PDB file of C-alpha atoms in Angstrom:
ATOM      1  CA  UNK L 205    -165.152  18.937 117.715  1.00  0.00           C
ATOM      2  CA  UNK L 206    -169.444  17.540 117.791  1.00  0.00           C
ATOM      3  CA  UNK L 207    -170.297  15.318 115.297  1.00  0.00           C
ATOM      4  CA  UNK L 208    -173.146  17.928 114.478  1.00  0.00           C
ATOM      5  CA  UNK L 209    -170.146  20.538 113.026  1.00  0.00           C
ATOM      6  CA  UNK L 210    -168.764  18.277 110.606  1.00  0.00           C
ATOM      7  CA  UNK L 211    -171.955  17.492 109.010  1.00  0.00           C
ATOM      8  CA  UNK L 212    -173.146  20.980 109.255  1.00  0.00           C
ATOM      9  CA  UNK L 213    -169.965  21.754 106.886  1.00  0.00           C
ATOM     10  CA  UNK L 214    -170.515  18.711 104.732  1.00  0.00           C
ATOM     11  CA  UNK L 215    -173.998  19.648 103.333  1.00  0.00           C
ATOM     12  CA  UNK L 216    -172.483  21.570  99.922  1.00  0.00           C
ATOM     13  CA  UNK L 217    -171.341  17.968  98.881  1.00  0.00           C
ATOM     14  CA  UNK L 218    -174.242  15.893 100.351  1.00  0.00           C
ATOM     15  CA  UNK L 219    -176.507  18.414  98.199  1.00  0.00           C
ATOM     16  CA  UNK L 220    -174.196  17.622  95.394  1.00  0.00           C
ATOM     17  CA  UNK L 221    -174.588  13.819  95.185  1.00  0.00           C
ATOM     18  CA  UNK L 222    -178.516  14.652  96.104  1.00  0.00           C
ATOM     19  CA  UNK L 223    -178.479  15.982  92.501  1.00  0.00           C
ATOM     20  CA  UNK L 224    -176.811  13.374  90.903  1.00  0.00           C
ATOM     21  CA  UNK L 225    -179.207  10.937  92.298  1.00  0.00           C
ATOM     22  CA  UNK L 226    -182.270  12.684  91.783  1.00  0.00           C
ATOM     23  CA  UNK L 227    -182.144  11.648  87.945  1.00  0.00           C
ATOM     24  CA  UNK L 228    -181.952   8.125  88.577  1.00  0.00           C
ATOM     25  CA  UNK L 229    -184.981   7.521  90.746  1.00  0.00           C
ATOM     26  CA  UNK L 230    -188.196   6.718  88.848  1.00  0.00           C
ATOM     27  CA  UNK L 231    -190.663   7.107  91.425  1.00  0.00           C
ATOM     28  CA  UNK L 232    -190.494  10.670  92.421  1.00  0.00           C
ATOM     29  CA  UNK L 233    -193.543  12.961  92.133  1.00  0.00           C
ATOM     30  CA  UNK L 234    -194.423  13.245  88.252  1.00  0.00           C
ATOM     31  CA  UNK L 235    -196.169  16.853  87.223  1.00  0.00           C
ATOM     32  CA  UNK L 236    -199.755  16.933  87.686  1.00  0.00           C
ATOM     33  CA  UNK L 237    -199.918  14.382  90.368  1.00  0.00           C
ATOM     34  CA  UNK L 238    -201.717  15.049  93.600  1.00  0.00           C
ATOM     35  CA  UNK L 239    -198.960  14.428  96.378  1.00  0.00           C
ATOM     36  CA  UNK L 240    -198.895  14.359 100.013  1.00  0.00           C
ATOM     37  CA  UNK L 241    -195.349  14.675 102.047  1.00  0.00           C
ATOM     38  CA  UNK L 242    -195.370  13.247 105.680  1.00  0.00           C
ATOM     39  CA  UNK L 243    -192.645  13.392 108.071  1.00  0.00           C
ATOM     40  CA  UNK L 244    -191.892  14.275 112.255  1.00  0.00           C
ATOM     41  CA  UNK L 245    -189.907  17.382 113.396  1.00  0.00           C
ATOM     42  CA  UNK L 246    -187.410  18.231 111.088  1.00  0.00           C
ATOM     43  CA  UNK L 247    -188.828  15.788 108.326  1.00  0.00           C
ATOM     44  CA  UNK L 248    -192.151  17.670 108.415  1.00  0.00           C
ATOM     45  CA  UNK L 249    -190.599  21.165 107.979  1.00  0.00           C
ATOM     46  CA  UNK L 250    -188.705  19.884 104.885  1.00  0.00           C
ATOM     47  CA  UNK L 251    -191.927  18.607 103.404  1.00  0.00           C
ATOM     48  CA  UNK L 252    -193.424  21.977 103.868  1.00  0.00           C
ATOM     49  CA  UNK L 253    -190.978  23.576 102.153  1.00  0.00           C
ATOM     50  CA  UNK L 254    -191.350  21.079  99.477  1.00  0.00           C
ATOM     51  CA  UNK L 255    -194.968  21.129  99.175  1.00  0.00           C
ATOM     52  CA  UNK L 256    -194.950  24.932  98.658  1.00  0.00           C
ATOM     53  CA  UNK L 257    -192.111  24.983  96.419  1.00  0.00           C
ATOM     54  CA  UNK L 258    -193.787  22.443  94.080  1.00  0.00           C
ATOM     55  CA  UNK L 259    -196.751  24.216  93.862  1.00  0.00           C
ATOM     56  CA  UNK L 260    -194.959  27.541  93.350  1.00  0.00           C
ATOM     57  CA  UNK L 261    -193.450  25.654  90.210  1.00  0.00           C
ATOM     58  CA  UNK L 262    -196.684  24.718  88.934  1.00  0.00           C
ATOM     59  CA  UNK L 263    -196.216  21.093  89.306  1.00  0.00           C
ATOM     60  CA  UNK L 264    -199.328  19.838  90.909  1.00  0.00           C
ATOM     61  CA  UNK L 265    -201.442  19.974  94.319  1.00  0.00           C
ATOM     62  CA  UNK L 266    -199.014  19.322  97.211  1.00  0.00           C
ATOM     63  CA  UNK L 267    -199.786  19.249 100.710  1.00  0.00           C
ATOM     64  CA  UNK L 268    -197.199  18.458 104.035  1.00  0.00           C
ATOM     65  CA  UNK L 269    -198.489  16.626 107.447  1.00  0.00           C
ATOM     66  CA  UNK L 270    -196.943  15.271 110.220  1.00  0.00           C
ATOM     67  CA  UNK L 271    -197.542  11.865 110.028  1.00  0.00           C
ATOM     68  CA  UNK L 272    -199.759  11.160 112.710  1.00  0.00           C
ATOM     69  CA  UNK L 273    -201.876  13.929 111.892  1.00  0.00           C
ATOM     70  CA  UNK L 274    -202.636  12.463 107.664  1.00  0.00           C
ATOM     71  CA  UNK L 275    -206.028  12.745 106.664  1.00  0.00           C
ATOM     72  CA  UNK L 276    -206.314   8.977 105.492  1.00  0.00           C
ATOM     73  CA  UNK L 277    -209.593   9.870 103.810  1.00  0.00           C
ATOM     74  CA  UNK L 278    -207.925  11.921 101.389  1.00  0.00           C
ATOM     75  CA  UNK L 279    -207.451  10.637  97.764  1.00  0.00           C
ATOM     76  CA  UNK L 280    -203.512  11.071  96.993  1.00  0.00           C
ATOM     77  CA  UNK L 281    -201.394   9.823  93.613  1.00  0.00           C
ATOM     78  CA  UNK L 282    -198.273   9.562  95.620  1.00  0.00           C
ATOM     79  CA  UNK L 283    -196.938   9.901  99.512  1.00  0.00           C
ATOM     80  CA  UNK L 284    -193.312  10.659 100.138  1.00  0.00           C
ATOM     81  CA  UNK L 285    -192.189  10.000 103.581  1.00  0.00           C
ATOM     82  CA  UNK L 286    -188.902  11.605 104.748  1.00  0.00           C
ATOM     83  CA  UNK L 287    -187.511  10.008 107.779  1.00  0.00           C
ATOM     84  CA  UNK L 288    -183.691   9.829 108.372  1.00  0.00           C
ATOM     85  CA  UNK L 289    -183.631   6.651 110.678  1.00  0.00           C
ATOM     86  CA  UNK L 290    -186.648   4.773 108.761  1.00  0.00           C
ATOM     87  CA  UNK L 291    -187.744   3.686 112.792  1.00  0.00           C
ATOM     88  CA  UNK L 292    -190.063   6.921 113.910  1.00  0.00           C
ATOM     89  CA  UNK L 293    -193.231   5.375 115.134  1.00  0.00           C
ATOM     90  CA  UNK L 294    -195.749   7.440 113.386  1.00  0.00           C
ATOM     91  CA  UNK L 295    -194.031   6.681 109.979  1.00  0.00           C
ATOM     92  CA  UNK L 296    -193.936   3.506 110.261  1.00  0.00           C
ATOM     93  CA  UNK L 297    -197.999   3.371 111.383  1.00  0.00           C
ATOM     94  CA  UNK L 298    -198.774   5.189 108.737  1.00  0.00           C
ATOM     95  CA  UNK L 299    -196.578   3.454 105.702  1.00  0.00           C
ATOM     96  CA  UNK L 300    -198.838   0.129 107.211  1.00  0.00           C
ATOM     97  CA  UNK L 301    -201.940   1.852 106.893  1.00  0.00           C
ATOM     98  CA  UNK L 302    -201.745   3.163 103.433  1.00  0.00           C
ATOM     99  CA  UNK L 303    -200.262  -0.567 102.039  1.00  0.00           C
ATOM    100  CA  UNK L 304    -202.299  -1.247  98.879  1.00  0.00           C
ATOM    101  CA  UNK L 305    -203.857   1.916  99.012  1.00  0.00           C
ATOM    102  CA  UNK L 306    -201.557   4.684  98.275  1.00  0.00           C
ATOM    103  CA  UNK L 307    -198.067   4.497  96.556  1.00  0.00           C
ATOM    104  CA  UNK L 308    -195.666   5.264  98.867  1.00  0.00           C
ATOM    105  CA  UNK L 309    -192.160   6.745  98.206  1.00  0.00           C
ATOM    106  CA  UNK L 310    -189.858   6.601 101.451  1.00  0.00           C
ATOM    107  CA  UNK L 311    -186.769   9.442 101.364  1.00  0.00           C
ATOM    108  CA  UNK L 312    -184.200   7.963 104.349  1.00  0.00           C
ATOM    109  CA  UNK L 313    -181.189   7.604 105.759  1.00  0.00           C
ATOM    110  CA  UNK L 314    -180.836   3.851 106.480  1.00  0.00           C
ATOM    111  CA  UNK L 315    -181.952   1.781 103.176  1.00  0.00           C
ATOM    112  CA  UNK L 316    -182.059  -1.867 105.542  1.00  0.00           C
ATOM    113  CA  UNK L 317    -184.751   0.585 107.754  1.00  0.00           C
ATOM    114  CA  UNK L 318    -188.679  -1.067 108.762  1.00  0.00           C
ATOM    115  CA  UNK L 319    -189.734   2.281 106.628  1.00  0.00           C
ATOM    116  CA  UNK L 320    -187.748   0.666 103.528  1.00  0.00           C
ATOM    117  CA  UNK L 321    -189.067  -2.605 103.772  1.00  0.00           C
ATOM    118  CA  UNK L 322    -192.986  -0.597 104.037  1.00  0.00           C
ATOM    119  CA  UNK L 323    -192.718   1.633 101.260  1.00  0.00           C
ATOM    120  CA  UNK L 324    -193.686   0.878  97.955  1.00  0.00           C
ATOM    121  CA  UNK L 325    -189.846   2.563  96.688  1.00  0.00           C
ATOM    122  CA  UNK L 326    -187.153   4.358  98.201  1.00  0.00           C
ATOM    123  CA  UNK L 327    -185.178   6.825  97.875  1.00  0.00           C
ATOM    124  CA  UNK L 328    -181.673   6.146  99.676  1.00  0.00           C
ATOM    125  CA  UNK L 329    -179.628   8.815 101.534  1.00  0.00           C
ATOM    126  CA  UNK L 330    -176.820   6.770 103.199  1.00  0.00           C
ATOM    127  CA  UNK L 331    -174.560   9.553 102.633  1.00  0.00           C
ATOM    128  CA  UNK L 332    -176.228  12.017 104.331  1.00  0.00           C
ATOM    129  CA  UNK L 333    -177.167   9.733 107.695  1.00  0.00           C
ATOM    130  CA  UNK L 334    -176.016  11.443 110.754  1.00  0.00           C
ATOM    131  CA  UNK L 335    -174.790  10.299 114.054  1.00  0.00           C
ATOM    132  CA  UNK L 336    -176.045  13.648 115.956  1.00  0.00           C
ATOM    133  CA  UNK L 337    -179.238  13.534 117.868  1.00  0.00           C
ATOM    134  CA  UNK L 338    -179.874  17.307 116.055  1.00  0.00           C
ATOM    135  CA  UNK L 339    -180.561  16.863 112.209  1.00  0.00           C
ATOM    136  CA  UNK L 340    -179.160  18.981 109.912  1.00  0.00           C
ATOM    137  CA  UNK L 341    -177.600  17.410 106.377  1.00  0.00           C
ATOM    138  CA  UNK L 342    -179.895  14.530 106.047  1.00  0.00           C
ATOM    139  CA  UNK L 343    -182.972  16.613 106.289  1.00  0.00           C
ATOM    140  CA  UNK L 344    -181.454  19.452 103.677  1.00  0.00           C
ATOM    141  CA  UNK L 345    -180.287  16.487 102.094  1.00  0.00           C
ATOM    142  CA  UNK L 346    -183.836  15.225 101.071  1.00  0.00           C
ATOM    143  CA  UNK L 347    -184.894  18.647 100.097  1.00  0.00           C
ATOM    144  CA  UNK L 348    -181.799  19.252  97.888  1.00  0.00           C
ATOM    145  CA  UNK L 349    -182.857  15.955  96.449  1.00  0.00           C
ATOM    146  CA  UNK L 350    -186.584  16.828  95.671  1.00  0.00           C
ATOM    147  CA  UNK L 351    -185.982  20.257  94.678  1.00  0.00           C
ATOM    148  CA  UNK L 352    -183.293  19.309  92.216  1.00  0.00           C
ATOM    149  CA  UNK L 353    -186.199  16.752  90.694  1.00  0.00           C
ATOM    150  CA  UNK L 354    -188.200  19.684  90.368  1.00  0.00           C
ATOM    151  CA  UNK L 355    -186.006  21.760  88.106  1.00  0.00           C
ATOM    152  CA  UNK L 356    -184.415  24.148  90.620  1.00  0.00           C
ATOM    153  CA  UNK L 357    -180.609  24.666  90.217  1.00  0.00           C
ATOM    154  CA  UNK L 358    -179.092  23.041  92.710  1.00  0.00           C
ATOM    155  CA  UNK L 359    -175.520  23.500  91.130  1.00  0.00           C
ATOM    156  CA  UNK L 360    -176.073  26.934  92.194  1.00  0.00           C
ATOM    157  CA  UNK L 361    -177.314  26.147  95.846  1.00  0.00           C
ATOM    158  CA  UNK L 362    -174.085  24.571  96.284  1.00  0.00           C
ATOM    159  CA  UNK L 363    -172.242  27.298  95.730  1.00  0.00           C
ATOM    160  CA  UNK L 364    -174.329  29.215  97.870  1.00  0.00           C
ATOM    161  CA  UNK L 365    -173.830  26.563 100.640  1.00  0.00           C
ATOM    162  CA  UNK L 366    -170.190  26.723 100.163  1.00  0.00           C
ATOM    163  CA  UNK L 367    -170.328  30.144 101.018  1.00  0.00           C
ATOM    164  CA  UNK L 368    -172.568  29.567 104.272  1.00  0.00           C
ATOM    165  CA  UNK L 369    -170.409  26.707 106.132  1.00  0.00           C
ATOM    166  CA  UNK L 370    -167.701  29.824 106.233  1.00  0.00           C
ATOM    167  CA  UNK L 371    -169.415  32.923 106.333  1.00  0.00           C
ATOM    168  CA  UNK L 372    -169.234  35.218 109.246  1.00  0.00           C
ATOM    169  CA  UNK L 373    -172.750  34.867 111.224  1.00  0.00           C
ATOM    170  CA  UNK L 374    -175.219  38.161 111.009  1.00  0.00           C
ATOM    171  CA  UNK L 375    -174.556  38.056 115.033  1.00  0.00           C
ATOM    172  CA  UNK L 376    -172.873  36.977 117.742  1.00  0.00           C
ATOM    173  CA  UNK L 377    -174.993  34.504 119.444  1.00  0.00           C
ATOM    174  CA  UNK L 378    -174.026  35.510 122.856  1.00  0.00           C
ATOM    175  CA  UNK L 379    -175.976  39.212 122.155  1.00  0.00           C
ATOM    176  CA  UNK L 380    -179.128  37.568 121.507  1.00  0.00           C
ATOM    177  CA  UNK L 381    -181.996  36.392 124.189  1.00  0.00           C
ATOM    178  CA  UNK L 382    -184.444  35.496 121.815  1.00  0.00           C
ATOM    179  CA  UNK L 383    -184.825  34.846 117.648  1.00  0.00           C
ATOM    180  CA  UNK L 384    -187.851  34.675 115.791  1.00  0.00           C
ATOM    181  CA  UNK L 385    -187.161  33.778 112.590  1.00  0.00           C
ATOM    182  CA  UNK L 386    -189.659  34.484 109.540  1.00  0.00           C
ATOM    183  CA  UNK L 387    -190.655  32.737 106.003  1.00  0.00           C
ATOM    184  CA  UNK L 388    -192.451  33.473 102.836  1.00  0.00           C
ATOM    185  CA  UNK L 389    -194.214  30.662 100.434  1.00  0.00           C
ATOM    186  CA  UNK L 390    -191.659  27.443 100.719  1.00  0.00           C
ATOM    187  CA  UNK L 391    -189.483  29.641 102.680  1.00  0.00           C
ATOM    188  CA  UNK L 392    -192.009  29.164 106.042  1.00  0.00           C
ATOM    189  CA  UNK L 393    -190.701  26.077 106.727  1.00  0.00           C
ATOM    190  CA  UNK L 394    -187.228  26.851 106.812  1.00  0.00           C
ATOM    191  CA  UNK L 395    -188.040  29.317 109.290  1.00  0.00           C
ATOM    192  CA  UNK L 396    -189.755  26.656 111.253  1.00  0.00           C
ATOM    193  CA  UNK L 397    -186.621  23.910 111.035  1.00  0.00           C
ATOM    194  CA  UNK L 398    -184.579  27.172 112.210  1.00  0.00           C
ATOM    195  CA  UNK L 399    -186.239  27.592 115.198  1.00  0.00           C
ATOM    196  CA  UNK L 400    -186.231  24.458 115.834  1.00  0.00           C
ATOM    197  CA  UNK L 401    -182.451  23.666 115.634  1.00  0.00           C
ATOM    198  CA  UNK L 402    -182.231  26.631 117.914  1.00  0.00           C
ATOM    199  CA  UNK L 403    -184.636  24.789 120.673  1.00  0.00           C
ATOM    200  CA  UNK L 404    -182.821  21.287 120.146  1.00  0.00           C
ATOM    201  CA  UNK L 405    -179.485  22.269 120.177  1.00  0.00           C
ATOM    202  CA  UNK L 406    -179.063  25.196 122.418  1.00  0.00           C
ATOM    203  CA  UNK L 407    -182.575  25.184 124.693  1.00  0.00           C
ATOM    204  CA  UNK L 408    -183.219  28.356 123.250  1.00  0.00           C
ATOM    205  CA  UNK L 409    -186.555  30.722 123.282  1.00  0.00           C
ATOM    206  CA  UNK L 410    -186.861  30.732 119.544  1.00  0.00           C
ATOM    207  CA  UNK L 411    -190.376  30.823 117.149  1.00  0.00           C
ATOM    208  CA  UNK L 412    -191.259  31.009 113.792  1.00  0.00           C
ATOM    209  CA  UNK L 413    -193.922  32.311 111.455  1.00  0.00           C
ATOM    210  CA  UNK L 414    -195.062  33.101 108.171  1.00  0.00           C
ATOM    211  CA  UNK L 415    -193.645  36.776 107.586  1.00  0.00           C
ATOM    212  CA  UNK L 416    -196.856  38.442 106.758  1.00  0.00           C
ATOM    213  CA  UNK L 417    -198.604  37.267 109.805  1.00  0.00           C
ATOM    214  CA  UNK L 418    -195.783  38.117 112.048  1.00  0.00           C
ATOM    215  CA  UNK L 419    -197.230  41.968 112.450  1.00  0.00           C
ATOM    216  CA  UNK L 420    -200.374  40.342 113.707  1.00  0.00           C
ATOM    217  CA  UNK L 421    -199.066  39.657 117.239  1.00  0.00           C
ATOM    218  CA  UNK L 422    -195.825  38.146 117.523  1.00  0.00           C
ATOM    219  CA  UNK L 423    -194.463  41.384 117.286  1.00  0.00           C
ATOM    220  CA  UNK L 424    -195.152  42.622 120.061  1.00  0.00           C
ATOM    221  CA  UNK L 425    -192.099  40.724 122.198  1.00  0.00           C
ATOM    222  CA  UNK L 426    -189.692  42.220 119.655  1.00  0.00           C
ATOM    223  CA  UNK L 427    -187.563  44.645 122.044  1.00  0.00           C
ATOM    224  CA  UNK L 428    -183.488  45.698 122.301  1.00  0.00           C
ATOM    225  CA  UNK L 429    -181.097  42.441 122.512  1.00  0.00           C
ATOM    226  CA  UNK L 430    -183.777  40.383 120.543  1.00  0.00           C
ATOM    227  CA  UNK L 431    -183.412  38.940 116.854  1.00  0.00           C
ATOM    228  CA  UNK L 432    -185.597  38.819 113.696  1.00  0.00           C
ATOM    229  CA  UNK L 433    -184.194  36.592 111.120  1.00  0.00           C
ATOM    230  CA  UNK L 434    -186.019  36.552 107.924  1.00  0.00           C
ATOM    231  CA  UNK L 435    -185.806  33.922 105.055  1.00  0.00           C
ATOM    232  CA  UNK L 436    -186.688  34.847 101.307  1.00  0.00           C
ATOM    233  CA  UNK L 437    -189.020  37.425 100.210  1.00  0.00           C
ATOM    234  CA  UNK L 438    -189.400  40.214 102.673  1.00  0.00           C
ATOM    235  CA  UNK L 439    -193.019  41.716 103.295  1.00  0.00           C
ATOM    236  CA  UNK L 440    -192.745  45.645 102.306  1.00  0.00           C
ATOM    237  CA  UNK L 441    -191.917  47.915 105.436  1.00  0.00           C
ATOM    238  CA  UNK L 442    -191.320  44.894 107.913  1.00  0.00           C
ATOM    239  CA  UNK L 443    -187.976  45.388 108.131  1.00  0.00           C
ATOM    240  CA  UNK L 444    -188.507  49.268 109.075  1.00  0.00           C
ATOM    241  CA  UNK L 445    -191.344  47.928 111.838  1.00  0.00           C
ATOM    242  CA  UNK L 446    -188.931  45.633 113.265  1.00  0.00           C
ATOM    243  CA  UNK L 447    -186.129  48.821 113.672  1.00  0.00           C
ATOM    244  CA  UNK L 448    -188.891  50.687 115.509  1.00  0.00           C
ATOM    245  CA  UNK L 449    -189.039  47.874 118.333  1.00  0.00           C
ATOM    246  CA  UNK L 450    -185.529  48.397 119.277  1.00  0.00           C
ATOM    247  CA  UNK L 451    -185.055  44.312 118.229  1.00  0.00           C
ATOM    248  CA  UNK L 452    -181.687  43.168 115.399  1.00  0.00           C
ATOM    249  CA  UNK L 453    -182.931  41.997 112.416  1.00  0.00           C
ATOM    250  CA  UNK L 454    -181.016  39.751 110.007  1.00  0.00           C
ATOM    251  CA  UNK L 455    -182.309  38.966 105.996  1.00  0.00           C
ATOM    252  CA  UNK L 456    -179.624  37.172 103.660  1.00  0.00           C
ATOM    253  CA  UNK L 457    -179.137  39.622 100.461  1.00  0.00           C
ATOM    254  CA  UNK L 458    -176.142  39.411  97.404  1.00  0.00           C
ATOM    255  CA  UNK L 459    -174.489  42.414  99.428  1.00  0.00           C
ATOM    256  CA  UNK L 460    -174.022  40.768 102.527  1.00  0.00           C
ATOM    257  CA  UNK L 461    -176.316  40.582 106.499  1.00  0.00           C
ATOM    258  CA  UNK L 462    -178.307  43.939 107.941  1.00  0.00           C
ATOM    259  CA  UNK L 463    -177.561  44.083 111.695  1.00  0.00           C
ATOM    260  CA  UNK L 464    -178.239  45.186 114.790  1.00  0.00           C
ATOM    261  CA  UNK L 465    -176.035  48.262 114.017  1.00  0.00           C
ATOM    262  CA  UNK L 466    -178.151  48.653 110.364  1.00  0.00           C
ATOM    263  CA  UNK L 467    -174.384  47.973 108.704  1.00  0.00           C
ATOM    264  CA  UNK L 468    -174.149  45.158 106.124  1.00  0.00           C
ATOM    265  CA  UNK L 469    -171.670  42.753 106.874  1.00  0.00           C
ATOM    266  CA  UNK L 470    -168.398  41.994 104.451  1.00  0.00           C
ATOM    267  CA  UNK L 471    -168.209  39.440 102.091  1.00  0.00           C
ATOM    268  CA  UNK L 472    -170.444  37.206  99.834  1.00  0.00           C
ATOM    269  CA  UNK L 473    -173.324  35.825 102.030  1.00  0.00           C
ATOM    270  CA  UNK L 474    -175.877  32.901 100.582  1.00  0.00           C
ATOM    271  CA  UNK L 475    -178.440  33.774  97.997  1.00  0.00           C
ATOM    272  CA  UNK L 476    -181.199  30.788  97.962  1.00  0.00           C
ATOM    273  CA  UNK L 477    -182.936  30.872 101.695  1.00  0.00           C
ATOM    274  CA  UNK L 478    -181.587  27.043 101.767  1.00  0.00           C
ATOM    275  CA  UNK L 479    -178.204  27.866 101.977  1.00  0.00           C
ATOM    276  CA  UNK L 480    -179.164  30.718 104.426  1.00  0.00           C
ATOM    277  CA  UNK L 481    -180.489  27.975 106.585  1.00  0.00           C
ATOM    278  CA  UNK L 482    -176.803  26.358 106.672  1.00  0.00           C
ATOM    279  CA  UNK L 483    -176.056  29.866 108.650  1.00  0.00           C
ATOM    280  CA  UNK L 484    -178.946  29.188 111.230  1.00  0.00           C
ATOM    281  CA  UNK L 485    -177.937  26.031 111.837  1.00  0.00           C
ATOM    282  CA  UNK L 486    -174.552  27.413 112.661  1.00  0.00           C
ATOM    283  CA  UNK L 487    -175.862  30.034 114.957  1.00  0.00           C
ATOM    284  CA  UNK L 488    -177.836  27.328 117.091  1.00  0.00           C
ATOM    285  CA  UNK L 489    -174.806  25.151 117.632  1.00  0.00           C
ATOM    286  CA  UNK L 490    -172.782  28.193 118.556  1.00  0.00           C
ATOM    287  CA  UNK L 491    -175.250  29.287 121.069  1.00  0.00           C
ATOM    288  CA  UNK L 492    -175.104  25.809 122.596  1.00  0.00           C
ATOM    289  CA  UNK L 493    -171.324  25.802 123.397  1.00  0.00           C
ATOM    290  CA  UNK L 494    -171.876  29.880 124.365  1.00  0.00           C
ATOM    291  CA  UNK L 495    -174.303  28.188 126.819  1.00  0.00           C
ATOM    292  CA  UNK L 496    -171.982  25.392 128.145  1.00  0.00           C
ATOM    293  CA  UNK L 497    -174.335  23.076 126.363  1.00  0.00           C
ATOM    294  CA  UNK L 498    -173.328  19.955 124.250  1.00  0.00           C
ATOM    295  CA  UNK L 499    -175.205  20.381 121.055  1.00  0.00           C
ATOM    296  CA  UNK L 500    -174.652  16.409 120.422  1.00  0.00           C
ATOM    297  CA  UNK L 501    -176.546  15.555 123.590  1.00  0.00           C
ATOM    298  CA  UNK L 502    -179.515  17.654 123.358  1.00  0.00           C
ATOM    299  CA  UNK L 503    -182.011  17.449 126.614  1.00  0.00           C
ATOM    300  CA  UNK L 504    -184.774  15.233 126.455  1.00  0.00           C
ATOM    301  CA  UNK L 505    -184.160  14.168 122.641  1.00  0.00           C
ATOM    302  CA  UNK L 506    -182.776  10.840 121.093  1.00  0.00           C
ATOM    303  CA  UNK L 507    -182.367  10.273 117.214  1.00  0.00           C
ATOM    304  CA  UNK L 508    -185.666   8.514 116.710  1.00  0.00           C
ATOM    305  CA  UNK L 509    -188.800   8.700 118.406  1.00  0.00           C
ATOM    306  CA  UNK L 510    -189.619   4.561 118.931  1.00  0.00           C
ATOM    307  CA  UNK L 511    -193.265   4.480 120.854  1.00  0.00           C
ATOM    308  CA  UNK L 512    -193.859   1.046 122.741  1.00  0.00           C
TER     309      UNK L 512
END
């Protein structure tokens, strides 16, 4: 079994532990603080989701940046850096540049890493660290931690995750030639992450967009044999517009998944879009194996980008 299979399946327990940990960390953002969240790749997308969710809940202005693109001239009350390895060059460079200027907290898998040394405080998640190159449980556990600190019901989220690790996929990956993931608000980051998993694990053509922007051009590639997969709230009329293209459409509901045949799958499916991301992770891994690829050995990738 690939490492990533076991790591995906372990997410409910990791999220449960993150919720417990959230109440013990004094240096996560307080309501009203102006906050920036940074990361690279998957960690950046989790930062996007957290930033949008924090603002949605009225807890303060929150921006998300790829670490190399952080605007160092802006003022923030706190910077949160998400990094699994704690060795990524862009994150280390930014933490070094901000020392003594902005309070920094690093959410990290390795509490003995260079990033942990550079930050003012650490939110350690060693129980969610991974052997696989493709990130799954560390990133979602970081988001679970931050959501728990915002007051979201992570207990209910864990229950949804326990369903997602064993639920049927909305469509057989071998039937799909391309997939586009969509989100709204805080789930835009989840959509970007789902598409990245398909590209990383399976070298597969996947795109992602805010759901309202999808009809402003990207829908033109929808056609039979392709899939549109939406997270969270749906814009009015979007399912009908996708159906008119002949593409499959997937969206989690309390009653199941709507698929290419227009039917609902049997059994309970996840309600929280973050648990729905688990299904997208599993889809990407099954897609990789169906294409004869090893999801633990993605092309041109390693666990951390360390530049010399």
